[in-house]
Amino acid sequence: MRQLIVSEFLTLDGVVEAPGGETGHPHAGWTMPYGADDLFAFKLQEARDSDSLLLGRRTFEQFAEAWPPREGEFADTMNAMPKTVVTGRTDDLGWNATRLDTANGVRAGVAALKEGDGGPILVVGSGTLARALLVWGLVDELRLLVCPVLVGGGARIFPDDRAKWTYELAGLQRFSSDAVLHVYRLARS
């Protein structure tokens, strides 16, 4: 079974929205002051260690516009990775992407993807998708890259459904910018 990893930039107040400067949030780009060589190296290695990306439609569209014209090792890695997209679009997605089979629903489509051949599946951004994956218990590893900033509100990935999911701390890493990576794995009973 393939491992499903959700990796998110997160504020101290739990916001995942607009980390890189996306429009619509008054504090868009809140991760920018915390970029550092050691953090960038981690993100590059994370992408290299993953076999494919699973993205929601909006994140896919933003990434498909942003990454192809960029140059460098990280851009080359992102552009080359196979991508599976949760979308109702029927046109050609391009950018090395295929549509998730949702004939039996998104949950079943992601479960089938995990059952397939290959290495780890990485979900980045895609807050709505990440929230659903958490609710459905499909996340094997949760990587929260916490930036020491409060932005006062915005989209979050944590569901408010009163369900309980138990994770085990699998790692902590502090970066030179004071961002801290928390790695959690779903506790299996």
Coordinates of C-alpha atoms in Angstrom, one line a residue:
M1 CA 0.0 0.0 0.0
R2 CA 1.2 3.5 -0.9
Q3 CA 1.7 6.0 1.9
L4 CA -0.3 9.2 1.7
I5 CA 1.5 12.2 3.2
V6 CA -0.1 15.6 3.7
S7 CA 2.4 18.4 4.0
E8 CA 1.2 21.8 4.9
F9 CA 2.6 25.2 5.9
L10 CA 0.7 26.3 9.0
T11 CA 0.4 29.5 11.1
L12 CA 0.4 29.3 14.9
D13 CA -3.4 29.9 14.7
G14 CA -3.9 27.0 12.4
V15 CA -4.3 28.8 9.0
V16 CA -3.1 27.2 5.8
E17 CA -4.6 29.7 3.4
A18 CA -2.4 31.9 1.2
P19 CA 1.1 30.8 2.4
G20 CA 2.8 31.8 -0.9
G21 CA 1.1 35.1 -1.8
E22 CA -2.2 33.9 -3.3
T23 CA -4.8 36.6 -3.6
G24 CA -7.8 37.0 -1.3
H25 CA -6.1 36.9 2.1
P26 CA -5.0 40.1 3.9
H27 CA -1.7 38.5 5.0
A28 CA -1.0 36.4 1.8
G29 CA 2.6 35.3 1.6
W30 CA 3.0 34.8 5.4
T31 CA 5.6 32.0 4.8
M32 CA 8.0 34.3 3.0
P33 CA 9.9 35.7 6.0
Y34 CA 10.5 32.1 7.1
G35 CA 12.2 30.8 3.9
A36 CA 15.7 29.6 4.6
D37 CA 18.2 27.4 2.8
D38 CA 17.6 24.5 5.3
L39 CA 13.8 24.7 4.9
F40 CA 14.1 24.8 1.1
A41 CA 16.5 21.8 1.2
F42 CA 13.9 19.9 3.2
K43 CA 11.1 20.7 0.8
L44 CA 13.2 19.6 -2.2
Q45 CA 14.0 16.3 -0.5
E46 CA 10.4 15.8 0.4
A47 CA 9.4 16.2 -3.3
R48 CA 12.2 13.9 -4.4
D49 CA 11.2 11.2 -1.9
S50 CA 7.6 11.2 -3.2
D51 CA 6.5 9.2 -6.2
S52 CA 3.6 11.6 -7.1
L53 CA 1.5 14.5 -6.1
L54 CA -2.2 14.4 -5.2
L55 CA -3.8 17.9 -5.6
G56 CA -7.1 19.6 -5.4
R57 CA -8.3 21.5 -8.5
R58 CA -7.5 25.0 -7.2
T59 CA -4.0 24.1 -6.0
F60 CA -3.3 22.2 -9.2
E61 CA -4.4 25.2 -11.4
Q62 CA -2.2 27.6 -9.3
F63 CA 0.8 25.2 -9.4
A64 CA 0.3 24.5 -13.2
E65 CA 0.6 28.2 -13.8
A66 CA 3.4 28.9 -11.4
W67 CA 5.9 26.0 -11.8
P68 CA 6.4 25.3 -15.6
P69 CA 8.2 28.7 -16.3
R70 CA 10.5 28.4 -13.3
E71 CA 14.0 27.0 -13.4
G72 CA 16.1 25.1 -10.9
E73 CA 16.2 21.8 -9.1
F74 CA 13.0 22.2 -7.2
A75 CA 11.1 23.4 -10.3
D76 CA 12.5 20.5 -12.4
T77 CA 11.3 18.1 -9.7
M78 CA 7.8 19.6 -9.4
N79 CA 7.4 19.7 -13.2
A80 CA 8.5 16.1 -13.7
M81 CA 6.4 14.6 -10.9
P82 CA 3.2 12.7 -12.0
K83 CA 0.2 14.5 -10.6
T84 CA -3.3 13.2 -9.8
V85 CA -5.9 15.9 -9.6
V86 CA -9.3 15.8 -7.8
T87 CA -11.4 17.7 -10.4
G88 CA -14.6 17.6 -12.4
R89 CA -12.8 19.2 -15.4
T90 CA -13.0 17.1 -18.5
D91 CA -10.4 18.9 -20.6
D92 CA -6.8 17.8 -20.9
L93 CA -5.1 18.8 -17.6
G94 CA -1.6 19.0 -19.0
W95 CA 1.4 19.4 -16.7
N96 CA 2.0 15.6 -16.3
A97 CA -1.4 15.3 -14.6
T98 CA -4.3 12.8 -14.7
R99 CA -7.7 13.0 -13.2
L100 CA -8.6 11.0 -10.1
D101 CA -11.1 8.3 -10.8
T102 CA -14.1 9.5 -8.8
A103 CA -16.7 7.1 -10.3
N104 CA -17.3 5.8 -6.8
G105 CA -16.6 9.1 -5.0
V106 CA -13.4 10.9 -4.1
R107 CA -12.8 8.8 -0.9
A108 CA -12.9 5.6 -2.9
G109 CA -10.8 7.1 -5.6
V110 CA -8.1 8.1 -3.2
A111 CA -8.3 4.7 -1.4
A112 CA -7.8 3.0 -4.8
L113 CA -4.8 5.3 -5.6
K114 CA -3.2 4.2 -2.3
E115 CA -3.8 0.6 -3.1
G116 CA -2.0 0.9 -6.5
D117 CA 1.7 0.4 -7.2
G118 CA 4.3 3.0 -6.5
G119 CA 5.9 5.1 -3.7
P120 CA 4.6 7.8 -1.4
I121 CA 1.8 10.1 -2.6
L122 CA 2.4 13.7 -1.4
V123 CA -0.4 16.2 -0.9
V124 CA 0.7 19.9 -0.6
G125 CA -1.6 22.8 -0.3
S126 CA -5.1 21.6 -1.3
G127 CA -6.6 22.5 2.0
T128 CA -10.1 21.3 1.2
L129 CA -8.8 18.0 0.0
A130 CA -6.4 17.7 3.0
R131 CA -9.3 18.2 5.4
A132 CA -11.4 15.5 3.7
L133 CA -8.5 13.1 3.7
L134 CA -8.1 13.6 7.5
V135 CA -11.8 13.1 8.1
W136 CA -11.7 9.9 6.1
G137 CA -8.7 8.5 7.9
L138 CA -6.6 8.2 4.7
V139 CA -3.6 10.3 5.9
D140 CA -0.7 8.1 6.9
E141 CA 1.6 10.9 7.8
L142 CA 0.9 14.6 8.5
R143 CA 3.7 17.1 8.1
L144 CA 3.0 20.5 9.6
L145 CA 5.6 23.2 8.9
V146 CA 4.6 25.7 11.5
C147 CA 5.7 29.3 11.0
P148 CA 5.8 31.5 14.1
V149 CA 3.1 33.9 13.0
L150 CA -0.6 34.6 13.7
V151 CA -2.7 35.9 10.8
G152 CA -6.0 36.2 12.6
G153 CA -8.1 33.9 10.4
G154 CA -8.3 32.0 7.2
A155 CA -8.9 28.5 5.9
R156 CA -7.8 25.6 8.1
I157 CA -7.4 21.9 7.4
F158 CA -8.5 20.5 10.7
P159 CA -12.1 19.3 10.7
D160 CA -14.6 20.5 13.3
D161 CA -16.6 17.3 13.4
R162 CA -15.7 16.2 16.9
A163 CA -14.2 12.9 15.6
K164 CA -11.0 11.7 17.3
W165 CA -7.9 10.6 15.4
T166 CA -4.7 9.7 17.3
Y167 CA -1.3 10.4 15.8
E168 CA 2.2 9.6 17.0
L169 CA 4.9 12.2 16.9
A170 CA 7.5 10.9 14.4
G171 CA 9.8 13.8 14.2
L172 CA 10.6 17.5 14.9
Q173 CA 12.9 19.7 13.0
R174 CA 13.6 23.4 13.7
F175 CA 14.8 25.4 10.8
S176 CA 17.1 28.4 11.0
S177 CA 14.2 30.8 10.3
D178 CA 12.4 29.5 13.5
A179 CA 9.8 27.5 11.5
V180 CA 9.3 24.1 13.0
L181 CA 8.4 20.9 11.2
H182 CA 6.1 18.5 13.2
V183 CA 5.8 15.0 11.7
Y184 CA 2.9 12.8 12.9
R185 CA 1.9 9.3 11.8
L186 CA -1.5 7.9 12.2
A187 CA -1.5 5.6 15.3
R188 CA -2.6 2.1 14.1
S189 CA -4.6 0.1 16.7

